[in-house]
CSV table of C-alpha atoms in Angstrom, one decimal:
chain,number,residue,atom,x,y,z
U,6,UNK,CA,112.9,96.1,87.3
U,7,UNK,CA,111.4,92.5,87.7
U,8,UNK,CA,112.4,89.2,86.2
U,9,UNK,CA,114.8,91.3,84.0
U,10,UNK,CA,116.9,92.1,87.0
U,11,UNK,CA,118.7,88.7,87.2
U,12,UNK,CA,119.9,88.7,83.6
U,13,UNK,CA,120.9,92.4,84.0
U,14,UNK,CA,122.9,91.5,87.0
U,15,UNK,CA,124.6,88.9,85.3
U,16,UNK,CA,125.9,91.1,82.4
U,17,UNK,CA,126.8,93.9,84.5
U,18,UNK,CA,129.3,91.7,86.3
U,19,UNK,CA,130.8,90.8,83.0
U,20,UNK,CA,131.1,94.2,81.2
U,21,UNK,CA,129.6,96.8,83.6
U,22,UNK,CA,126.4,97.4,81.6
U,23,UNK,CA,123.0,96.0,82.1
U,24,UNK,CA,120.9,93.4,80.3
U,25,UNK,CA,117.4,92.1,79.9
U,26,UNK,CA,114.9,89.2,79.8
U,27,UNK,CA,111.5,87.9,78.4
U,28,UNK,CA,108.2,86.0,78.3
U,29,UNK,CA,105.0,85.7,76.4
U,30,UNK,CA,101.3,84.4,75.8
U,31,UNK,CA,98.7,83.9,73.4
U,32,UNK,CA,96.2,86.8,72.7
U,33,UNK,CA,93.4,87.9,70.2
U,34,UNK,CA,95.0,89.1,67.2
U,35,UNK,CA,93.9,92.7,66.6
U,36,UNK,CA,96.3,95.3,65.8
U,37,UNK,CA,96.6,98.8,67.2
U,38,UNK,CA,94.1,101.3,65.4
U,39,UNK,CA,95.5,103.1,62.3
U,40,UNK,CA,95.3,106.3,64.2
U,41,UNK,CA,98.3,105.2,66.3
U,42,UNK,CA,100.4,104.9,63.4
U,43,UNK,CA,101.1,108.6,63.3
U,44,UNK,CA,101.7,108.8,67.0
U,45,UNK,CA,104.8,106.6,66.4
U,46,UNK,CA,106.0,108.4,63.5
U,47,UNK,CA,109.1,107.3,61.6
U,48,UNK,CA,112.3,109.2,62.5
U,49,UNK,CA,113.2,109.7,58.8
U,50,UNK,CA,111.3,112.4,57.0
U,51,UNK,CA,111.6,110.6,53.8
U,52,UNK,CA,109.9,107.2,54.0
U,53,UNK,CA,111.3,106.0,50.7
U,54,UNK,CA,114.8,106.5,51.6
U,55,UNK,CA,116.3,103.4,53.2
U,56,UNK,CA,117.3,104.0,56.7
U,57,UNK,CA,120.0,101.1,56.6
U,58,UNK,CA,121.7,99.7,53.7
U,59,UNK,CA,119.6,96.4,54.0
U,60,UNK,CA,116.0,96.3,52.9
U,61,UNK,CA,113.2,95.0,54.9
U,62,UNK,CA,112.9,91.1,54.0
U,63,UNK,CA,109.7,89.9,55.7
U,64,UNK,CA,106.5,88.2,54.5
U,65,UNK,CA,104.6,90.0,57.4
U,66,UNK,CA,105.0,93.4,55.8
U,67,UNK,CA,101.8,94.5,54.0
U,68,UNK,CA,102.1,94.6,50.2
U,69,UNK,CA,100.8,97.4,48.0
U,70,UNK,CA,97.6,96.5,46.0
U,71,UNK,CA,99.4,97.9,42.8
U,72,UNK,CA,103.0,97.3,41.7
U,73,UNK,CA,105.4,100.0,43.0
U,74,UNK,CA,108.4,101.2,41.1
U,75,UNK,CA,110.0,103.1,43.8
U,76,UNK,CA,113.0,101.9,45.7
U,77,UNK,CA,112.0,99.6,48.8
U,78,UNK,CA,112.1,101.4,52.0
U,79,UNK,CA,114.5,100.2,54.6
U,80,UNK,CA,113.6,98.9,58.1
U,81,UNK,CA,111.5,101.5,59.8
U,82,UNK,CA,112.7,103.1,63.1
U,83,UNK,CA,110.0,105.1,65.2
U,84,UNK,CA,110.0,107.0,68.3
U,85,UNK,CA,107.2,106.5,70.7
U,86,UNK,CA,105.6,109.5,72.3
U,87,UNK,CA,103.4,108.3,75.2
U,88,UNK,CA,101.4,111.4,75.4
U,89,UNK,CA,100.0,111.0,71.7
U,90,UNK,CA,99.3,107.3,71.6
U,91,UNK,CA,95.6,106.5,71.4
U,92,UNK,CA,94.1,103.8,73.7
U,93,UNK,CA,93.4,100.3,72.6
U,94,UNK,CA,92.3,97.1,74.5
U,95,UNK,CA,94.0,95.9,77.7
U,96,UNK,CA,96.8,93.5,77.5
U,97,UNK,CA,95.7,90.0,76.7
U,98,UNK,CA,98.4,88.5,79.0
U,99,UNK,CA,98.8,88.6,82.8
U,100,UNK,CA,100.0,92.0,84.2
U,101,UNK,CA,100.2,93.7,87.5
U,102,UNK,CA,98.6,97.1,88.1
U,103,UNK,CA,99.1,98.4,91.7
U,104,UNK,CA,98.6,95.0,93.6
U,105,UNK,CA,96.1,93.4,91.2
U,106,UNK,CA,96.8,90.9,88.8
U,107,UNK,CA,94.8,91.4,85.6
U,108,UNK,CA,94.7,90.1,82.1
U,109,UNK,CA,94.9,86.6,80.5
U,110,UNK,CA,92.5,84.0,81.4
U,111,UNK,CA,90.6,84.6,84.8
U,112,UNK,CA,89.4,87.5,86.9
U,113,UNK,CA,91.3,90.1,88.6
U,114,UNK,CA,93.2,88.8,91.8
U,115,UNK,CA,94.8,91.0,94.4
U,116,UNK,CA,98.1,90.1,95.9
U,117,UNK,CA,97.8,90.2,99.7
U,118,UNK,CA,100.1,91.8,102.1
U,119,UNK,CA,102.5,94.8,101.5
U,120,UNK,CA,105.8,93.0,100.4
U,121,UNK,CA,107.3,94.2,96.9
U,122,UNK,CA,105.9,92.2,94.0
U,123,UNK,CA,108.8,90.9,91.9
U,124,UNK,CA,106.9,89.0,89.3
U,125,UNK,CA,103.5,87.6,88.5
U,126,UNK,CA,101.9,84.9,86.1
U,127,UNK,CA,98.7,82.9,85.5
U,128,UNK,CA,98.5,79.2,86.1
U,129,UNK,CA,95.3,77.7,85.3
U,130,UNK,CA,92.7,79.2,87.7
U,131,UNK,CA,95.4,80.4,90.1
U,132,UNK,CA,97.8,83.4,90.2
U,133,UNK,CA,101.3,83.3,91.0
U,134,UNK,CA,103.5,86.1,92.7
U,135,UNK,CA,107.0,86.4,93.7
U,136,UNK,CA,107.4,88.8,96.4
U,137,UNK,CA,110.1,89.8,98.7
U,138,UNK,CA,110.7,88.1,102.2
U,139,UNK,CA,113.7,89.4,104.2
U,140,UNK,CA,116.7,89.3,102.1
U,141,UNK,CA,115.2,86.7,99.8
U,142,UNK,CA,111.9,86.0,98.0
U,143,UNK,CA,108.9,83.6,98.1
U,144,UNK,CA,106.3,82.6,95.5
U,145,UNK,CA,102.8,82.9,96.4
U,146,UNK,CA,100.1,80.7,94.8
U,147,UNK,CA,96.7,82.5,95.2
U,148,UNK,CA,93.3,81.1,94.2
U,149,UNK,CA,90.5,83.1,92.3
U,150,UNK,CA,89.1,84.4,95.4
U,151,UNK,CA,92.4,85.8,96.5
U,152,UNK,CA,93.3,83.3,99.2
U,153,UNK,CA,97.2,82.2,99.4
U,154,UNK,CA,97.0,78.4,99.1
U,155,UNK,CA,100.9,77.7,99.1
U,156,UNK,CA,104.1,79.5,99.6
U,157,UNK,CA,107.2,78.3,98.0
U,158,UNK,CA,110.4,79.5,99.4
U,159,UNK,CA,113.2,81.3,97.6
U,160,UNK,CA,111.6,81.4,94.1
U,161,UNK,CA,113.0,84.2,92.1
U,162,UNK,CA,111.7,83.7,88.6
U,163,UNK,CA,108.7,82.2,86.8
U,164,UNK,CA,108.0,81.1,83.2
U,165,UNK,CA,104.6,79.7,81.9
U,166,UNK,CA,103.7,77.8,78.9
U,167,UNK,CA,101.9,79.7,76.1
U,168,UNK,CA,98.4,78.4,77.2
U,169,UNK,CA,99.2,79.1,81.0
U,170,UNK,CA,98.5,75.4,81.9
U,171,UNK,CA,101.9,74.9,83.1
U,172,UNK,CA,104.5,77.0,84.9
U,173,UNK,CA,108.2,76.6,85.6
U,174,UNK,CA,110.0,78.3,88.4
U,175,UNK,CA,113.4,78.6,89.9
U,176,UNK,CA,114.5,78.9,93.7
U,177,UNK,CA,117.9,79.9,94.6
U,178,UNK,CA,119.1,80.8,98.1
U,179,UNK,CA,121.0,83.5,99.8
U,180,UNK,CA,123.2,83.8,102.8
U,181,UNK,CA,121.9,85.8,105.9
U,182,UNK,CA,124.1,88.7,104.6
U,183,UNK,CA,122.1,88.6,101.3
U,184,UNK,CA,125.0,87.0,99.2
U,185,UNK,CA,124.1,84.3,96.7
U,186,UNK,CA,124.7,80.8,97.4
U,187,UNK,CA,125.5,78.3,94.7
U,188,UNK,CA,122.9,75.7,93.5
U,189,UNK,CA,119.3,76.0,92.2
U,190,UNK,CA,116.1,74.1,92.5
U,191,UNK,CA,114.0,74.1,89.3
U,192,UNK,CA,110.2,73.3,89.5
U,193,UNK,CA,107.6,72.4,86.8
U,194,UNK,CA,103.8,72.5,87.8
U,195,UNK,CA,100.8,71.5,85.9
U,196,UNK,CA,98.6,68.8,87.4
U,197,UNK,CA,101.5,67.9,89.8
U,198,UNK,CA,104.7,69.4,90.7
U,199,UNK,CA,108.0,68.0,89.7
U,200,UNK,CA,111.5,69.4,90.8
U,201,UNK,CA,115.1,68.9,90.2
U,202,UNK,CA,118.0,70.3,92.2
U,203,UNK,CA,121.0,71.3,90.4
U,204,UNK,CA,124.1,71.8,92.8
U,205,UNK,CA,127.1,74.0,92.3
U,206,UNK,CA,125.7,76.3,89.6
U,207,UNK,CA,125.6,80.2,89.8
U,208,UNK,CA,123.6,82.9,88.1
U,209,UNK,CA,120.6,80.9,87.2
U,210,UNK,CA,118.2,82.5,84.7
U,211,UNK,CA,114.9,80.8,83.7
U,212,UNK,CA,114.5,81.2,79.9
U,213,UNK,CA,111.3,79.3,79.2
U,214,UNK,CA,108.9,76.3,79.4
U,215,UNK,CA,108.5,75.2,75.8
U,216,UNK,CA,107.6,71.8,74.2
U,217,UNK,CA,107.4,70.0,77.4
U,218,UNK,CA,111.0,71.1,78.4
U,219,UNK,CA,112.2,73.8,80.9
U,220,UNK,CA,115.3,75.8,79.7
U,221,UNK,CA,117.6,77.8,82.0
U,222,UNK,CA,121.2,79.3,81.8
U,223,UNK,CA,123.6,78.9,84.6
U,224,UNK,CA,127.4,78.9,85.1
U,225,UNK,CA,129.5,76.4,87.2
U,226,UNK,CA,131.5,79.2,88.7
U,227,UNK,CA,130.2,82.7,90.1
U,228,UNK,CA,132.2,84.5,87.5
U,229,UNK,CA,132.3,82.0,84.7
U,230,UNK,CA,130.7,81.7,81.4
U,231,UNK,CA,127.2,80.5,81.6
U,232,UNK,CA,125.7,77.8,79.6
U,233,UNK,CA,122.3,76.4,78.5
U,234,UNK,CA,120.4,73.7,80.6
U,235,UNK,CA,117.6,71.7,79.5
U,236,UNK,CA,115.1,69.7,81.8
U,237,UNK,CA,112.2,67.5,81.2
U,238,UNK,CA,109.9,67.4,83.9
U,239,UNK,CA,110.0,64.1,85.8
U,240,UNK,CA,113.5,63.3,84.8
U,241,UNK,CA,116.1,63.0,87.6
U,242,UNK,CA,118.5,65.4,86.3
U,243,UNK,CA,119.0,68.5,83.8
U,244,UNK,CA,121.1,68.3,80.7
U,245,UNK,CA,123.9,70.6,79.9
U,246,UNK,CA,123.7,71.9,76.3
U,247,UNK,CA,127.4,72.7,75.9
U,248,UNK,CA,127.1,74.2,72.4
U,249,UNK,CA,124.9,77.2,73.7
U,250,UNK,CA,126.9,79.6,75.8
U,251,UNK,CA,125.5,82.6,77.4
U,252,UNK,CA,121.8,82.0,76.4
U,253,UNK,CA,119.6,85.0,76.5
U,254,UNK,CA,116.4,83.3,75.0
U,255,UNK,CA,115.0,80.0,73.6
U,256,UNK,CA,112.3,79.7,71.0
U,257,UNK,CA,109.5,77.2,70.5
U,258,UNK,CA,111.3,76.0,67.2
U,259,UNK,CA,114.5,74.9,68.6
U,260,UNK,CA,116.7,78.0,68.3
U,261,UNK,CA,118.4,80.2,71.0
U,262,UNK,CA,119.8,83.7,71.1
U,263,UNK,CA,123.4,83.6,72.5
U,264,UNK,CA,125.5,86.4,73.6
U,265,UNK,CA,128.5,85.1,71.6
U,266,UNK,CA,130.8,88.1,71.9
U,267,UNK,CA,130.9,90.0,75.1
U,268,UNK,CA,133.5,92.7,75.6
U,269,UNK,CA,133.7,96.5,76.7
U,270,UNK,CA,134.1,97.6,72.9
U,271,UNK,CA,131.3,95.6,71.4
U,272,UNK,CA,128.9,92.8,71.9
U,273,UNK,CA,127.3,90.5,69.3
U,274,UNK,CA,124.3,88.0,69.5
U,275,UNK,CA,123.9,84.8,67.3
U,276,UNK,CA,120.8,82.7,66.7
U,277,UNK,CA,122.0,79.1,67.3
U,278,UNK,CA,120.2,75.8,66.8
U,279,UNK,CA,119.5,73.7,70.0
U,280,UNK,CA,121.2,71.5,70.7
U,281,UNK,CA,123.8,71.5,68.0
U,282,UNK,CA,124.8,75.3,68.6
U,283,UNK,CA,124.9,75.7,64.8
U,284,UNK,CA,125.0,79.4,63.9
U,285,UNK,CA,122.2,80.6,61.7
U,286,UNK,CA,123.1,84.3,61.7
U,287,UNK,CA,124.8,86.9,63.9
U,288,UNK,CA,124.0,90.5,64.7
U,289,UNK,CA,126.5,93.0,66.3
U,290,UNK,CA,123.6,95.7,66.2
U,291,UNK,CA,121.3,94.2,68.9
U,292,UNK,CA,121.2,91.6,71.7
U,293,UNK,CA,118.6,88.8,71.1
U,294,UNK,CA,116.4,88.6,74.2
U,295,UNK,CA,113.3,86.7,73.2
U,296,UNK,CA,111.0,85.4,70.6
U,297,UNK,CA,107.4,85.4,69.5
U,298,UNK,CA,105.4,82.2,70.4
U,299,UNK,CA,105.8,81.0,66.8
U,300,UNK,CA,109.5,81.5,66.8
U,301,UNK,CA,109.5,83.5,63.7
U,302,UNK,CA,110.4,86.9,65.1
U,303,UNK,CA,113.2,87.4,67.4
U,304,UNK,CA,112.9,90.4,70.1
U,305,UNK,CA,116.1,92.3,70.5
U,306,UNK,CA,117.5,95.2,72.6
U,307,UNK,CA,120.4,97.4,72.4
U,308,UNK,CA,124.0,96.1,72.5
U,309,UNK,CA,124.5,98.2,75.5
U,310,UNK,CA,121.8,98.8,78.2
U,311,UNK,CA,121.5,100.9,81.5
U,312,UNK,CA,120.4,100.0,84.6
U,313,UNK,CA,117.0,101.3,84.8
U,314,UNK,CA,115.5,101.3,81.1
U,315,UNK,CA,116.7,100.4,77.7
U,316,UNK,CA,116.5,103.1,74.9
U,317,UNK,CA,115.4,100.9,72.0
U,318,UNK,CA,113.4,97.7,71.4
U,319,UNK,CA,113.4,95.8,68.1
U,320,UNK,CA,112.1,92.8,66.3
U,321,UNK,CA,114.2,90.8,63.7
U,322,UNK,CA,113.2,88.2,61.1
U,323,UNK,CA,114.3,85.1,62.8
U,324,UNK,CA,115.1,83.5,59.6
U,325,UNK,CA,117.7,85.9,58.2
U,326,UNK,CA,118.3,88.5,61.2
U,327,UNK,CA,117.0,91.3,59.2
U,328,UNK,CA,115.5,94.2,61.0
U,329,UNK,CA,111.8,94.5,60.9
U,330,UNK,CA,111.1,97.3,63.2
U,331,UNK,CA,112.8,99.4,65.9
U,332,UNK,CA,111.2,101.6,68.6
U,333,UNK,CA,112.8,104.1,70.8
U,334,UNK,CA,111.8,105.4,74.2
U,335,UNK,CA,112.6,104.0,77.7
U,336,UNK,CA,111.6,100.5,78.2
U,337,UNK,CA,111.7,98.3,81.3
U,338,UNK,CA,110.3,95.1,79.7
U,339,UNK,CA,109.2,93.8,76.4
U,340,UNK,CA,106.9,90.7,76.2
U,341,UNK,CA,105.3,89.2,73.1
U,342,UNK,CA,101.4,89.3,73.5
U,343,UNK,CA,101.1,86.9,70.4
U,344,UNK,CA,102.9,86.3,67.2
U,345,UNK,CA,102.0,89.8,65.7
U,346,UNK,CA,102.2,92.0,68.8
U,347,UNK,CA,104.8,93.2,71.3
U,348,UNK,CA,104.0,94.6,74.7
U,349,UNK,CA,106.4,97.2,76.0
U,350,UNK,CA,106.5,98.6,79.6
U,351,UNK,CA,107.5,102.1,78.9
U,352,UNK,CA,107.8,105.4,80.7
U,353,UNK,CA,110.2,108.5,80.5
U,354,UNK,CA,112.4,107.8,83.4
U,355,UNK,CA,112.5,106.9,87.0
U,356,UNK,CA,109.3,108.2,88.9
U,357,UNK,CA,107.3,109.2,85.8
U,358,UNK,CA,104.0,107.9,84.5
U,359,UNK,CA,104.2,104.5,82.8
U,360,UNK,CA,102.1,102.4,80.4
U,361,UNK,CA,102.0,99.0,78.8
U,362,UNK,CA,102.3,99.9,75.2
U,363,UNK,CA,101.1,97.5,72.4
U,364,UNK,CA,103.0,97.6,69.0
U,365,UNK,CA,102.1,95.6,65.8
U,366,UNK,CA,105.5,94.0,64.4
U,367,UNK,CA,104.3,94.2,60.8
U,368,UNK,CA,103.6,97.9,60.7
U,369,UNK,CA,105.3,99.4,63.9
U,370,UNK,CA,102.0,101.0,64.9
U,371,UNK,CA,101.6,101.4,68.6
U,372,UNK,CA,98.8,102.2,71.1
U,373,UNK,CA,98.3,102.3,74.9
U,374,UNK,CA,97.2,98.9,76.4
U,375,UNK,CA,97.0,100.4,79.9
U,376,UNK,CA,96.4,104.1,81.0
U,377,UNK,CA,99.4,106.2,81.4
U,378,UNK,CA,99.7,106.6,85.0
U,379,UNK,CA,102.1,106.4,88.0
U,380,UNK,CA,102.1,103.4,90.2
U,381,UNK,CA,103.2,99.8,90.2
U,382,UNK,CA,103.0,98.2,86.6
U,383,UNK,CA,104.6,94.9,85.5
U,384,UNK,CA,104.0,92.5,82.5
U,385,UNK,CA,103.6,89.0,83.7
U,386,UNK,CA,105.5,86.0,82.9
């Protein structure tokens, strides 16, 4: 696990289960080939029988060319069989294969050294990589020729803008024993680097760099309820957005996924407006963990998640909260490639061959974006 780890640890501390995180970038909008549709076949043997009591409500669903008198099908649930998927184009966002950063704008860049790589991203012509250093971490800035041009200590998480022309990253310090220390430093880098230090906060989770603002979630006590923060680079302080508790994700259209109910028996997510906290809808079937770049689709995971990978990934209509599609398998990351496609880092368990899988939101069709193989594999920020 990579940038999903920090959010996962926070939720484990609260309810003894794990959680997730997200990211995304713009890509060429070509869907998986139709042959892949059969490889991710519906679990139901009767496609006209609703799988839930609520019909699909999305303008993205293809309409038949002639009027249909059959009962509308419910949201489709499919199971991904990695061995049967056909191969499509490579990911159009940054990703790590072995020790090489590929995808997105720019050529392949190898991360030097042998330290474990936690996160990767593209920033203009450079590549960014968070690597382990002792008990902690540092971020390497690597030029197109593979030379390390800067080392930023204690960085744990990265988020980039959709066009990869700016990046935000968070640094938190550890004791010599490996325990967390309070406080965080948040950076924003484009043509220049800005930073703000926020003392006395814990469990800082970077959520995105959107519309010129950096969003992160943190708590004022080590075991306390977290709250959303907003920071405009260049400003001397970050702003606490009190109406948004336990933020899991923030969208480009001013909404946030919030884990508003958290207990051993059940958990519920709500879509809230930023900054007012007005609830637009609620789901107790999924956790909202991300959004497509246009904010029209919410990416969701299961209510309860284990410590290695999650059993389902889903997409919901962000206007109404209705299920558009659900995939089952073992997923360690889910990142939107663009407004129409979701990338899933999938395998069948620890130590098994893995692939980045591309799924089309409107149809549910999936394909392999990277070859199914063992070795280091990671979707970038």
